[in-house]
Amino acid sequence: MFGYILRRLAVAVPTLLLLIVFSFLLMHIAPGGPFTQERALPPQVLANLNAKYGLDDPLWLQIWNYLTGVVLHFDFGPSFVYPDRTVNQLIAAGFPVTLTYGGLSFLVAVIVGVSLGVVAAIRHNSWLDYLAVGISIGAQVLPNFVMAPILVLLFTLTWGLLPGGGWSFNDPKFWIMPVIALSTSYMASIARITRSSMLEVLGSNHIRTARAKGLPESKVILRHALRPAMLPVISYLGPAFVSMITGSVVVDIYFSTGGIGKAFVDSALNRDYAVMMGVTILVGALTILFNLVVDVLYAWIDPKIRY
């Protein structure tokens, strides 16, 4: 297992470095610039700004300075729009919020989705199966940009039960609607994948053998069916977790949580390329990390993967 992890790391590190280089090149060749405005700046002012942020250096030197700053010091540099704040400070202000409700959404999606999928597979073609499938379909057809305003309309404007916006780490009332809006569609996908995988495993030979030996149904499900049935689910969970942690633009906008998603959108609109690069690298690093975690879990569940 240790050798397998080292091999995966040997692929992950160069991938992250290539991501940084290609992202920097794409930002460089994009039309306009961080100081492009409707009213053009005087040439001398523009030259001074480029010199201050090192934008007048050769491209290879800009890439090298950025790589060394990120890799050696984890420093994404200053923001072009907010000169008194660094990219690290902007990410540090929004990422804990996004990590909190994204992590909670992930737990809710996994627990509810796997439970619905297992129940639907065990009680195939029963009313429980139809109910679980109906809940999954209903959650699937209500993406977060539809679910979010519906939740605000019901729980805030109609019933007055929950705050319609803002964020507080100490008050769980601010967590409920963002978690529901972000987790429902992923929960539906997890339930659908779990159900189809469980149905396939329950019809396999080793399950029939376990039942023929007289094992209790609970042991058949938990020990012999659930573990192999989780392989497709685990493959989905890696990208899903990163999407819930970082792809929360709709949640940030509708609920004004102050997460990292809105900072990414604002940086694109304001041409704050430093913040865009920082968030892109963060998303890429998380994607590579959790894909590595998924690969390790996959190899732990199915030892054949290691070879």
Coordinates of C-alpha atoms in Angstrom, one line a residue, residues 105-123 132-133 135-136 183-199 221-222 225-237:
S105 CA -23.2 19.2 2.9
F106 CA -20.9 16.4 2.1
L107 CA -21.8 14.5 5.2
V108 CA -25.5 15.0 4.7
A109 CA -25.3 14.0 1.0
V110 CA -23.3 10.8 1.8
I111 CA -25.3 9.6 4.8
V112 CA -28.7 10.3 3.3
G113 CA -27.7 9.3 -0.3
V114 CA -26.1 6.0 0.7
S115 CA -29.0 5.2 3.1
L116 CA -31.6 5.8 0.4
G117 CA -29.7 3.8 -2.2
V118 CA -29.2 0.8 0.1
V119 CA -32.9 0.8 1.3
A120 CA -34.1 1.1 -2.3
A121 CA -31.9 -1.8 -3.4
I122 CA -32.8 -4.1 -0.5
R123 CA -36.5 -3.4 -0.9
A132 CA -36.4 6.5 -2.3
V133 CA -36.3 6.8 -6.1
I135 CA -37.0 11.6 -3.4
S136 CA -33.8 11.2 -5.5
S183 CA -26.3 18.8 -0.7
T184 CA -29.6 17.8 -2.4
S185 CA -28.5 17.3 -6.0
Y186 CA -25.3 15.4 -4.8
M187 CA -27.4 13.3 -2.5
A188 CA -29.6 12.3 -5.4
S189 CA -26.6 11.2 -7.5
I190 CA -25.1 9.2 -4.6
A191 CA -28.5 7.5 -4.0
R192 CA -28.8 6.6 -7.6
I193 CA -25.3 5.2 -7.9
T194 CA -25.6 3.3 -4.6
R195 CA -28.9 1.7 -5.6
S196 CA -27.7 0.5 -9.0
S197 CA -24.4 -0.8 -7.5
M198 CA -26.1 -2.6 -4.7
L199 CA -28.6 -4.3 -7.0
I221 CA -25.7 -6.7 3.5
L222 CA -23.1 -5.1 5.8
A225 CA -22.6 -6.5 -0.2
L226 CA -22.0 -3.0 1.0
R227 CA -18.2 -2.9 0.7
P228 CA -17.9 -3.9 -3.0
A229 CA -21.0 -1.8 -3.8
M230 CA -19.3 1.3 -2.5
L231 CA -16.6 1.3 -5.2
P232 CA -18.5 3.3 -7.7
V233 CA -19.8 5.6 -5.0
I234 CA -16.3 6.3 -3.7
S235 CA -15.2 7.2 -7.3
Y236 CA -17.9 9.8 -7.4
L237 CA -17.2 11.2 -3.9

